[in-house]
Amino acid sequence: MALPVTPSAATHAADRLPAAPDWQAPWHAPLQPLAPAVWQVWQAGPCELRSRSEGHPEGACAAALGAFPCAAPVQFVPQHRLPDGMAYEQFIHDTRQVPTRDNLHDFYNGLMWLHFPRTKLRLNALQAAELARMGGVQATRGPVRDALTLFDENVALLQAPDALWDALAWKRWPDLFGAAMRPLWQSARLVLFGHALLEQLVHPYKALTAHVYPVPASLCAPDATDWRARWDAWLASTLTAERLADKPFAHLPVLGVPGWWAAADTEPAFRADPAVFRPLRRPPPAALLALLRNTPA
């Protein structure tokens, strides 16, 4: 026999939030202090926020994100604003509204709009251009839209010395994580951009792997006060459909990064697992090597 639902339980069932991210985790450092502030607003008042977001059951996260300034001319709106049958990317391009569900995936997506607004606009413009070229949504995304989605969902940005990048690109894992590289990791800067990647790190697992995109050493490091704006402007000005379609990425199991996961630093077998830290089977993408050499692909 089913137990009756009390009025209190029924009232608050829709207001339950996902498990809180660990804001002290190293991958959240580049999102400080804004990310936990947005989270607190979302967590503290979903019912009140709904009154500011059309009173719809999906709207609290959109309202929380909208409570903070965004350099991009977009508005976060409840998911129901997206018309049936309309492509998500096309809707954003046409209306400058970002449909947002009350979940971690869309929460982190919104954080990327707040932190990298020009890059997000650029990715959306490239998606819309490709949709127009293809005549709308097709049965398959195609290589350009696949690459754009991959960047949006799973990319990490790495600014690092050449020796570290060389070991990563060629999957020389013992060199990459060995003692000789530790000083280079100290000077490296790894920033997670992919919102699906960040979402999955709320419940970390060993095989979680980022597609890593190189940031030039000449760009300021994330300890500069204006680093986000400068990285954002650089990305927005350099990303092209042609460049991304060539998949200029390296693969990095992110929990292997020194200092990011205790087991990786204390258990030698962690990084020796070939099912996660896979051996090189083919040379790195030519487009990646060209970026690392700062030459055209």
PDB file of C-alpha atoms in Angstrom, residues 2-297:
ATOM      1  CA  ALA A   2       1.428   3.354  -0.995  1.00  0.00           C
ATOM      2  CA  LEU A   3       1.974   5.887   1.747  1.00  0.00           C
ATOM      3  CA  PRO A   4       0.062   9.154   1.380  1.00  0.00           C
ATOM      4  CA  VAL A   5       2.045  12.186   0.276  1.00  0.00           C
ATOM      5  CA  THR A   6       1.801  14.998   2.766  1.00  0.00           C
ATOM      6  CA  PRO A   7       1.059  18.512   1.503  1.00  0.00           C
ATOM      7  CA  SER A   8       4.521  19.596   2.614  1.00  0.00           C
ATOM      8  CA  ALA A   9       6.206  16.805   0.651  1.00  0.00           C
ATOM      9  CA  ALA A  10       4.114  17.505  -2.409  1.00  0.00           C
ATOM     10  CA  THR A  11       4.864  21.216  -2.210  1.00  0.00           C
ATOM     11  CA  HIS A  12       8.602  20.768  -2.026  1.00  0.00           C
ATOM     12  CA  ALA A  13       9.145  17.676  -4.210  1.00  0.00           C
ATOM     13  CA  ALA A  14       9.693  19.776  -7.328  1.00  0.00           C
ATOM     14  CA  ASP A  15      12.093  22.079  -5.465  1.00  0.00           C
ATOM     15  CA  ARG A  16      14.710  19.419  -4.700  1.00  0.00           C
ATOM     16  CA  LEU A  17      18.071  20.346  -6.097  1.00  0.00           C
ATOM     17  CA  PRO A  18      20.924  18.157  -7.329  1.00  0.00           C
ATOM     18  CA  ALA A  19      23.712  17.233  -4.969  1.00  0.00           C
ATOM     19  CA  ALA A  20      25.939  20.224  -4.296  1.00  0.00           C
ATOM     20  CA  PRO A  21      29.237  20.352  -6.197  1.00  0.00           C
ATOM     21  CA  ASP A  22      32.467  20.356  -4.216  1.00  0.00           C
ATOM     22  CA  TRP A  23      33.483  23.971  -4.688  1.00  0.00           C
ATOM     23  CA  GLN A  24      36.895  23.278  -3.139  1.00  0.00           C
ATOM     24  CA  ALA A  25      37.784  20.788  -5.898  1.00  0.00           C
ATOM     25  CA  PRO A  26      40.682  22.094  -8.017  1.00  0.00           C
ATOM     26  CA  TRP A  27      38.676  22.011 -11.250  1.00  0.00           C
ATOM     27  CA  HIS A  28      36.301  24.587  -9.773  1.00  0.00           C
ATOM     28  CA  ALA A  29      39.061  27.074  -8.941  1.00  0.00           C
ATOM     29  CA  PRO A  30      38.731  29.009 -12.254  1.00  0.00           C
ATOM     30  CA  LEU A  31      34.992  29.419 -11.593  1.00  0.00           C
ATOM     31  CA  GLN A  32      35.464  31.121  -8.245  1.00  0.00           C
ATOM     32  CA  PRO A  33      33.821  33.128  -6.785  1.00  0.00           C
ATOM     33  CA  LEU A  34      30.903  33.320  -9.216  1.00  0.00           C
ATOM     34  CA  ALA A  35      29.897  29.652  -9.467  1.00  0.00           C
ATOM     35  CA  PRO A  36      29.170  29.027  -5.764  1.00  0.00           C
ATOM     36  CA  ALA A  37      27.375  32.364  -5.588  1.00  0.00           C
ATOM     37  CA  VAL A  38      25.011  31.340  -8.396  1.00  0.00           C
ATOM     38  CA  TRP A  39      24.553  27.953  -6.761  1.00  0.00           C
ATOM     39  CA  GLN A  40      23.603  29.558  -3.451  1.00  0.00           C
ATOM     40  CA  VAL A  41      20.987  31.729  -5.128  1.00  0.00           C
ATOM     41  CA  TRP A  42      19.527  28.698  -6.896  1.00  0.00           C
ATOM     42  CA  GLN A  43      19.609  26.590  -3.735  1.00  0.00           C
ATOM     43  CA  ALA A  44      18.288  29.231  -1.383  1.00  0.00           C
ATOM     44  CA  GLY A  45      15.090  30.238  -3.074  1.00  0.00           C
ATOM     45  CA  PRO A  46      13.669  28.062  -5.840  1.00  0.00           C
ATOM     46  CA  CYS A  47      10.072  28.990  -4.995  1.00  0.00           C
ATOM     47  CA  GLU A  48      10.814  32.710  -4.856  1.00  0.00           C
ATOM     48  CA  LEU A  49      12.824  32.485  -8.057  1.00  0.00           C
ATOM     49  CA  ARG A  50       9.968  30.777  -9.846  1.00  0.00           C
ATOM     50  CA  SER A  51       7.863  33.865  -9.254  1.00  0.00           C
ATOM     51  CA  ARG A  52      10.465  35.715 -11.327  1.00  0.00           C
ATOM     52  CA  SER A  53      10.473  33.094 -14.058  1.00  0.00           C
ATOM     53  CA  GLU A  54       6.830  32.796 -15.080  1.00  0.00           C
ATOM     54  CA  GLY A  55       5.980  30.475 -12.190  1.00  0.00           C
ATOM     55  CA  HIS A  56       6.821  27.470 -14.339  1.00  0.00           C
ATOM     56  CA  PRO A  57       8.132  24.256 -12.711  1.00  0.00           C
ATOM     57  CA  GLU A  58      11.301  24.642 -14.794  1.00  0.00           C
ATOM     58  CA  GLY A  59      12.699  28.077 -14.155  1.00  0.00           C
ATOM     59  CA  ALA A  60      14.583  28.378 -10.898  1.00  0.00           C
ATOM     60  CA  CYS A  61      18.031  27.731 -12.382  1.00  0.00           C
ATOM     61  CA  ALA A  62      17.371  30.172 -15.231  1.00  0.00           C
ATOM     62  CA  ALA A  63      16.346  32.846 -12.757  1.00  0.00           C
ATOM     63  CA  ALA A  64      19.410  32.246 -10.567  1.00  0.00           C
ATOM     64  CA  LEU A  65      21.759  32.552 -13.553  1.00  0.00           C
ATOM     65  CA  GLY A  66      19.906  35.655 -14.698  1.00  0.00           C
ATOM     66  CA  ALA A  67      20.514  37.317 -11.344  1.00  0.00           C
ATOM     67  CA  PHE A  68      24.174  37.792 -12.286  1.00  0.00           C
ATOM     68  CA  PRO A  69      25.559  40.054 -15.017  1.00  0.00           C
ATOM     69  CA  CYS A  70      26.530  38.428 -18.297  1.00  0.00           C
ATOM     70  CA  ALA A  71      28.625  40.188 -20.926  1.00  0.00           C
ATOM     71  CA  ALA A  72      26.778  38.301 -23.656  1.00  0.00           C
ATOM     72  CA  PRO A  73      23.413  39.715 -24.749  1.00  0.00           C
ATOM     73  CA  VAL A  74      21.489  36.585 -23.755  1.00  0.00           C
ATOM     74  CA  GLN A  75      18.704  35.831 -21.316  1.00  0.00           C
ATOM     75  CA  PHE A  76      18.292  32.557 -19.442  1.00  0.00           C
ATOM     76  CA  VAL A  77      14.737  31.289 -19.797  1.00  0.00           C
ATOM     77  CA  PRO A  78      12.823  28.171 -18.703  1.00  0.00           C
ATOM     78  CA  GLN A  79      13.088  25.184 -21.006  1.00  0.00           C
ATOM     79  CA  HIS A  80       9.438  25.395 -22.053  1.00  0.00           C
ATOM     80  CA  ARG A  81      10.231  28.547 -24.051  1.00  0.00           C
ATOM     81  CA  LEU A  82      11.958  26.349 -26.657  1.00  0.00           C
ATOM     82  CA  PRO A  83       9.283  25.539 -29.280  1.00  0.00           C
ATOM     83  CA  ASP A  84       8.711  21.906 -30.152  1.00  0.00           C
ATOM     84  CA  GLY A  85      10.720  20.874 -33.174  1.00  0.00           C
ATOM     85  CA  MET A  86      13.064  23.871 -33.110  1.00  0.00           C
ATOM     86  CA  ALA A  87      16.806  23.321 -32.826  1.00  0.00           C
ATOM     87  CA  TYR A  88      18.192  24.493 -29.486  1.00  0.00           C
ATOM     88  CA  GLU A  89      21.138  26.291 -31.111  1.00  0.00           C
ATOM     89  CA  GLN A  90      18.910  27.985 -33.683  1.00  0.00           C
ATOM     90  CA  PHE A  91      16.558  29.249 -30.969  1.00  0.00           C
ATOM     91  CA  ILE A  92      19.455  30.822 -29.064  1.00  0.00           C
ATOM     92  CA  HIS A  93      20.781  32.410 -32.259  1.00  0.00           C
ATOM     93  CA  ASP A  94      17.396  33.832 -33.253  1.00  0.00           C
ATOM     94  CA  THR A  95      16.167  35.012 -29.843  1.00  0.00           C
ATOM     95  CA  ARG A  96      19.290  35.425 -27.681  1.00  0.00           C
ATOM     96  CA  GLN A  97      17.482  33.299 -25.098  1.00  0.00           C
ATOM     97  CA  VAL A  98      19.091  30.223 -23.537  1.00  0.00           C
ATOM     98  CA  PRO A  99      16.561  27.524 -22.560  1.00  0.00           C
ATOM     99  CA  THR A 100      17.604  26.247 -19.147  1.00  0.00           C
ATOM    100  CA  ARG A 101      16.402  23.242 -17.161  1.00  0.00           C
ATOM    101  CA  ASP A 102      16.750  22.858 -13.420  1.00  0.00           C
ATOM    102  CA  ASN A 103      19.663  20.444 -13.557  1.00  0.00           C
ATOM    103  CA  LEU A 104      23.436  20.416 -13.225  1.00  0.00           C
ATOM    104  CA  HIS A 105      24.041  20.150 -16.957  1.00  0.00           C
ATOM    105  CA  ASP A 106      22.261  23.420 -17.713  1.00  0.00           C
ATOM    106  CA  PHE A 107      23.607  25.052 -14.557  1.00  0.00           C
ATOM    107  CA  TYR A 108      27.189  24.517 -15.749  1.00  0.00           C
ATOM    108  CA  ASN A 109      26.222  25.580 -19.263  1.00  0.00           C
ATOM    109  CA  GLY A 110      24.935  28.836 -17.818  1.00  0.00           C
ATOM    110  CA  LEU A 111      28.153  29.301 -15.854  1.00  0.00           C
ATOM    111  CA  MET A 112      30.110  29.072 -19.100  1.00  0.00           C
ATOM    112  CA  TRP A 113      27.901  31.792 -20.597  1.00  0.00           C
ATOM    113  CA  LEU A 114      28.736  33.957 -17.587  1.00  0.00           C
ATOM    114  CA  HIS A 115      32.473  33.218 -17.721  1.00  0.00           C
ATOM    115  CA  PHE A 116      33.119  32.940 -21.491  1.00  0.00           C
ATOM    116  CA  PRO A 117      30.283  34.891 -23.155  1.00  0.00           C
ATOM    117  CA  ARG A 118      32.093  35.730 -26.399  1.00  0.00           C
ATOM    118  CA  THR A 119      33.212  32.153 -26.923  1.00  0.00           C
ATOM    119  CA  LYS A 120      29.716  30.826 -26.288  1.00  0.00           C
ATOM    120  CA  LEU A 121      28.301  33.323 -28.775  1.00  0.00           C
ATOM    121  CA  ARG A 122      30.924  32.294 -31.316  1.00  0.00           C
ATOM    122  CA  LEU A 123      30.138  28.594 -30.918  1.00  0.00           C
ATOM    123  CA  ASN A 124      26.436  29.331 -31.266  1.00  0.00           C
ATOM    124  CA  ALA A 125      27.000  31.420 -34.401  1.00  0.00           C
ATOM    125  CA  LEU A 126      29.026  28.590 -35.940  1.00  0.00           C
ATOM    126  CA  GLN A 127      26.277  26.100 -35.072  1.00  0.00           C
ATOM    127  CA  ALA A 128      23.634  28.351 -36.663  1.00  0.00           C
ATOM    128  CA  ALA A 129      25.733  28.816 -39.793  1.00  0.00           C
ATOM    129  CA  GLU A 130      26.161  25.079 -40.155  1.00  0.00           C
ATOM    130  CA  LEU A 131      22.437  24.492 -39.610  1.00  0.00           C
ATOM    131  CA  ALA A 132      21.710  27.012 -42.372  1.00  0.00           C
ATOM    132  CA  ARG A 133      24.224  25.343 -44.686  1.00  0.00           C
ATOM    133  CA  MET A 134      22.663  21.926 -44.044  1.00  0.00           C
ATOM    134  CA  GLY A 135      19.094  23.164 -44.400  1.00  0.00           C
ATOM    135  CA  GLY A 136      18.218  22.586 -40.752  1.00  0.00           C
ATOM    136  CA  VAL A 137      18.577  19.641 -38.417  1.00  0.00           C
ATOM    137  CA  GLN A 138      19.450  16.429 -40.219  1.00  0.00           C
ATOM    138  CA  ALA A 139      19.563  12.774 -39.175  1.00  0.00           C
ATOM    139  CA  THR A 140      23.262  13.213 -38.330  1.00  0.00           C
ATOM    140  CA  ARG A 141      25.027  16.314 -37.074  1.00  0.00           C
ATOM    141  CA  GLY A 142      27.940  16.103 -39.468  1.00  0.00           C
ATOM    142  CA  PRO A 143      31.631  16.666 -38.641  1.00  0.00           C
ATOM    143  CA  VAL A 144      31.397  20.423 -38.010  1.00  0.00           C
ATOM    144  CA  ARG A 145      28.440  20.309 -35.641  1.00  0.00           C
ATOM    145  CA  ASP A 146      29.932  17.243 -33.936  1.00  0.00           C
ATOM    146  CA  ALA A 147      33.161  19.152 -33.335  1.00  0.00           C
ATOM    147  CA  LEU A 148      31.348  22.268 -32.095  1.00  0.00           C
ATOM    148  CA  THR A 149      29.276  20.197 -29.685  1.00  0.00           C
ATOM    149  CA  LEU A 150      32.374  18.339 -28.496  1.00  0.00           C
ATOM    150  CA  PHE A 151      34.112  21.628 -27.755  1.00  0.00           C
ATOM    151  CA  ASP A 152      31.081  23.004 -25.933  1.00  0.00           C
ATOM    152  CA  GLU A 153      30.527  19.878 -23.852  1.00  0.00           C
ATOM    153  CA  ASN A 154      33.926  18.351 -23.137  1.00  0.00           C
ATOM    154  CA  VAL A 155      36.885  20.658 -23.814  1.00  0.00           C
ATOM    155  CA  ALA A 156      39.552  21.624 -21.321  1.00  0.00           C
ATOM    156  CA  LEU A 157      41.854  24.552 -22.071  1.00  0.00           C
ATOM    157  CA  LEU A 158      45.527  23.988 -21.287  1.00  0.00           C
ATOM    158  CA  GLN A 159      48.279  26.568 -21.172  1.00  0.00           C
ATOM    159  CA  ALA A 160      51.506  24.664 -20.525  1.00  0.00           C
ATOM    160  CA  PRO A 161      55.200  24.476 -21.419  1.00  0.00           C
ATOM    161  CA  ASP A 162      56.080  22.771 -24.701  1.00  0.00           C
ATOM    162  CA  ALA A 163      57.589  19.706 -23.022  1.00  0.00           C
ATOM    163  CA  LEU A 164      54.400  19.010 -21.102  1.00  0.00           C
ATOM    164  CA  TRP A 165      52.235  19.482 -24.185  1.00  0.00           C
ATOM    165  CA  ASP A 166      54.511  17.193 -26.194  1.00  0.00           C
ATOM    166  CA  ALA A 167      54.190  14.386 -23.624  1.00  0.00           C
ATOM    167  CA  LEU A 168      50.400  14.826 -23.525  1.00  0.00           C
ATOM    168  CA  ALA A 169      49.920  14.912 -27.303  1.00  0.00           C
ATOM    169  CA  TRP A 170      51.978  11.731 -27.749  1.00  0.00           C
ATOM    170  CA  LYS A 171      50.446  10.004 -24.684  1.00  0.00           C
ATOM    171  CA  ARG A 172      53.747   9.492 -22.951  1.00  0.00           C
ATOM    172  CA  TRP A 173      51.998   9.023 -19.626  1.00  0.00           C
ATOM    173  CA  PRO A 174      55.027   8.107 -17.477  1.00  0.00           C
ATOM    174  CA  ASP A 175      56.788  11.248 -18.688  1.00  0.00           C
ATOM    175  CA  LEU A 176      53.678  13.421 -18.368  1.00  0.00           C
ATOM    176  CA  PHE A 177      53.082  12.483 -14.733  1.00  0.00           C
ATOM    177  CA  GLY A 178      56.667  11.737 -13.714  1.00  0.00           C
ATOM    178  CA  ALA A 179      58.731  13.661 -11.206  1.00  0.00           C
ATOM    179  CA  ALA A 180      60.576  15.619 -13.880  1.00  0.00           C
ATOM    180  CA  MET A 181      57.302  17.142 -15.109  1.00  0.00           C
ATOM    181  CA  ARG A 182      55.992  18.243 -11.710  1.00  0.00           C
ATOM    182  CA  PRO A 183      57.552  21.723 -11.918  1.00  0.00           C
ATOM    183  CA  LEU A 184      55.975  22.131 -15.367  1.00  0.00           C
ATOM    184  CA  TRP A 185      52.562  21.190 -14.005  1.00  0.00           C
ATOM    185  CA  GLN A 186      53.030  23.874 -11.388  1.00  0.00           C
ATOM    186  CA  SER A 187      53.389  26.471 -14.115  1.00  0.00           C
ATOM    187  CA  ALA A 188      50.614  25.000 -16.304  1.00  0.00           C
ATOM    188  CA  ARG A 189      47.039  26.280 -16.282  1.00  0.00           C
ATOM    189  CA  LEU A 190      44.157  23.866 -16.939  1.00  0.00           C
ATOM    190  CA  VAL A 191      40.652  25.344 -17.233  1.00  0.00           C
ATOM    191  CA  LEU A 192      37.627  23.137 -17.859  1.00  0.00           C
ATOM    192  CA  PHE A 193      35.269  24.704 -20.402  1.00  0.00           C
ATOM    193  CA  GLY A 194      32.988  21.772 -21.262  1.00  0.00           C
ATOM    194  CA  HIS A 195      29.851  21.951 -19.174  1.00  0.00           C
ATOM    195  CA  ALA A 196      29.105  18.215 -19.495  1.00  0.00           C
ATOM    196  CA  LEU A 197      32.641  17.510 -18.260  1.00  0.00           C
ATOM    197  CA  LEU A 198      32.060  19.706 -15.200  1.00  0.00           C
ATOM    198  CA  GLU A 199      28.688  18.100 -14.588  1.00  0.00           C
ATOM    199  CA  GLN A 200      30.235  14.623 -14.559  1.00  0.00           C
ATOM    200  CA  LEU A 201      32.908  15.748 -12.108  1.00  0.00           C
ATOM    201  CA  VAL A 202      30.224  16.289  -9.483  1.00  0.00           C
ATOM    202  CA  HIS A 203      30.492  12.502  -9.162  1.00  0.00           C
ATOM    203  CA  PRO A 204      34.084  11.877 -10.344  1.00  0.00           C
ATOM    204  CA  TYR A 205      35.191   8.624 -11.887  1.00  0.00           C
ATOM    205  CA  LYS A 206      38.590   7.501 -13.060  1.00  0.00           C
ATOM    206  CA  ALA A 207      37.921   7.234 -16.809  1.00  0.00           C
ATOM    207  CA  LEU A 208      36.514  10.759 -17.182  1.00  0.00           C
ATOM    208  CA  THR A 209      38.512  12.178 -20.095  1.00  0.00           C
ATOM    209  CA  ALA A 210      38.697  15.701 -21.486  1.00  0.00           C
ATOM    210  CA  HIS A 211      39.466  16.822 -25.016  1.00  0.00           C
ATOM    211  CA  VAL A 212      42.267  19.302 -24.415  1.00  0.00           C
ATOM    212  CA  TYR A 213      42.762  22.412 -26.552  1.00  0.00           C
ATOM    213  CA  PRO A 214      45.985  24.444 -26.433  1.00  0.00           C
ATOM    214  CA  VAL A 215      46.130  27.990 -25.121  1.00  0.00           C
ATOM    215  CA  PRO A 216      49.246  29.913 -26.230  1.00  0.00           C
ATOM    216  CA  ALA A 217      51.856  30.746 -23.623  1.00  0.00           C
ATOM    217  CA  SER A 218      51.727  34.379 -24.753  1.00  0.00           C
ATOM    218  CA  LEU A 219      48.201  34.712 -23.360  1.00  0.00           C
ATOM    219  CA  CYS A 220      47.993  35.805 -19.736  1.00  0.00           C
ATOM    220  CA  ALA A 221      47.757  33.133 -17.040  1.00  0.00           C
ATOM    221  CA  PRO A 222      44.581  32.686 -14.945  1.00  0.00           C
ATOM    222  CA  ASP A 223      46.160  34.454 -11.987  1.00  0.00           C
ATOM    223  CA  ALA A 224      45.869  37.753 -13.899  1.00  0.00           C
ATOM    224  CA  THR A 225      42.863  39.813 -12.878  1.00  0.00           C
ATOM    225  CA  ASP A 226      41.431  39.991 -16.397  1.00  0.00           C
ATOM    226  CA  TRP A 227      42.372  36.499 -17.566  1.00  0.00           C
ATOM    227  CA  ARG A 228      38.820  35.365 -18.334  1.00  0.00           C
ATOM    228  CA  ALA A 229      38.101  38.310 -20.604  1.00  0.00           C
ATOM    229  CA  ARG A 230      41.403  37.868 -22.431  1.00  0.00           C
ATOM    230  CA  TRP A 231      41.077  34.096 -22.878  1.00  0.00           C
ATOM    231  CA  ASP A 232      37.466  34.595 -23.940  1.00  0.00           C
ATOM    232  CA  ALA A 233      38.347  37.224 -26.536  1.00  0.00           C
ATOM    233  CA  TRP A 234      41.171  35.074 -27.909  1.00  0.00           C
ATOM    234  CA  LEU A 235      38.984  31.979 -28.239  1.00  0.00           C
ATOM    235  CA  ALA A 236      36.119  33.886 -29.845  1.00  0.00           C
ATOM    236  CA  SER A 237      38.464  35.440 -32.395  1.00  0.00           C
ATOM    237  CA  THR A 238      40.280  32.230 -33.369  1.00  0.00           C
ATOM    238  CA  LEU A 239      37.692  29.438 -33.357  1.00  0.00           C
ATOM    239  CA  THR A 240      36.521  28.462 -36.825  1.00  0.00           C
ATOM    240  CA  ALA A 241      34.431  25.600 -38.138  1.00  0.00           C
ATOM    241  CA  GLU A 242      37.338  24.415 -40.269  1.00  0.00           C
ATOM    242  CA  ARG A 243      39.765  24.367 -37.352  1.00  0.00           C
ATOM    243  CA  LEU A 244      37.447  22.476 -35.021  1.00  0.00           C
ATOM    244  CA  ALA A 245      36.310  19.977 -37.658  1.00  0.00           C
ATOM    245  CA  ASP A 246      39.911  18.715 -37.767  1.00  0.00           C
ATOM    246  CA  LYS A 247      39.645  17.790 -34.038  1.00  0.00           C
ATOM    247  CA  PRO A 248      42.747  19.593 -32.737  1.00  0.00           C
ATOM    248  CA  PHE A 249      42.527  17.937 -29.330  1.00  0.00           C
ATOM    249  CA  ALA A 250      44.588  15.763 -27.014  1.00  0.00           C
ATOM    250  CA  HIS A 251      43.031  13.311 -24.560  1.00  0.00           C
ATOM    251  CA  LEU A 252      43.541  13.709 -20.825  1.00  0.00           C
ATOM    252  CA  PRO A 253      41.948  11.629 -18.032  1.00  0.00           C
ATOM    253  CA  VAL A 254      41.442  14.626 -15.768  1.00  0.00           C
ATOM    254  CA  LEU A 255      41.718  12.857 -12.427  1.00  0.00           C
ATOM    255  CA  GLY A 256      45.298  12.008 -13.371  1.00  0.00           C
ATOM    256  CA  VAL A 257      46.308  15.667 -13.188  1.00  0.00           C
ATOM    257  CA  PRO A 258      48.767  16.068 -10.300  1.00  0.00           C
ATOM    258  CA  GLY A 259      46.997  17.418  -7.254  1.00  0.00           C
ATOM    259  CA  TRP A 260      43.494  16.819  -8.597  1.00  0.00           C
ATOM    260  CA  TRP A 261      42.720  13.391  -7.089  1.00  0.00           C
ATOM    261  CA  ALA A 262      44.351  11.836  -4.054  1.00  0.00           C
ATOM    262  CA  ALA A 263      44.424   8.268  -5.391  1.00  0.00           C
ATOM    263  CA  ALA A 264      46.280   9.376  -8.514  1.00  0.00           C
ATOM    264  CA  ASP A 265      49.085  10.836  -6.413  1.00  0.00           C
ATOM    265  CA  THR A 266      49.288   8.049  -3.825  1.00  0.00           C
ATOM    266  CA  GLU A 267      48.580   4.848  -5.784  1.00  0.00           C
ATOM    267  CA  PRO A 268      51.100   4.057  -8.575  1.00  0.00           C
ATOM    268  CA  ALA A 269      48.608   1.721 -10.254  1.00  0.00           C
ATOM    269  CA  PHE A 270      46.120   4.545 -10.819  1.00  0.00           C
ATOM    270  CA  ARG A 271      47.967   6.127 -13.751  1.00  0.00           C
ATOM    271  CA  ALA A 272      49.347   2.777 -14.924  1.00  0.00           C
ATOM    272  CA  ASP A 273      45.889   1.549 -15.936  1.00  0.00           C
ATOM    273  CA  PRO A 274      46.009   1.104 -19.749  1.00  0.00           C
ATOM    274  CA  ALA A 275      42.203   0.993 -19.961  1.00  0.00           C
ATOM    275  CA  VAL A 276      42.136   4.683 -18.935  1.00  0.00           C
ATOM    276  CA  PHE A 277      45.600   6.006 -19.768  1.00  0.00           C
ATOM    277  CA  ARG A 278      45.568   4.397 -23.166  1.00  0.00           C
ATOM    278  CA  PRO A 279      48.676   3.851 -25.292  1.00  0.00           C
ATOM    279  CA  LEU A 280      49.160   5.845 -28.462  1.00  0.00           C
ATOM    280  CA  ARG A 281      47.580   4.075 -31.439  1.00  0.00           C
ATOM    281  CA  ARG A 282      47.967   6.784 -34.061  1.00  0.00           C
ATOM    282  CA  PRO A 283      49.867  10.079 -34.276  1.00  0.00           C
ATOM    283  CA  PRO A 284      48.262  13.167 -32.730  1.00  0.00           C
ATOM    284  CA  PRO A 285      45.916  15.105 -35.057  1.00  0.00           C
ATOM    285  CA  ALA A 286      47.840  17.218 -37.545  1.00  0.00           C
ATOM    286  CA  ALA A 287      45.634  20.168 -36.598  1.00  0.00           C
ATOM    287  CA  LEU A 288      46.739  19.875 -32.975  1.00  0.00           C
ATOM    288  CA  LEU A 289      50.428  19.670 -33.879  1.00  0.00           C
ATOM    289  CA  ALA A 290      49.985  22.718 -36.130  1.00  0.00           C
ATOM    290  CA  LEU A 291      48.469  24.700 -33.262  1.00  0.00           C
ATOM    291  CA  LEU A 292      51.306  23.674 -30.983  1.00  0.00           C
ATOM    292  CA  ARG A 293      53.795  24.855 -33.624  1.00  0.00           C
ATOM    293  CA  ASN A 294      51.658  27.965 -34.181  1.00  0.00           C
ATOM    294  CA  THR A 295      51.538  27.243 -37.897  1.00  0.00           C
ATOM    295  CA  PRO A 296      48.590  26.718 -40.264  1.00  0.00           C
ATOM    296  CA  ALA A 297      47.236  23.174 -40.457  1.00  0.00           C
TER     297      ALA A 297
END
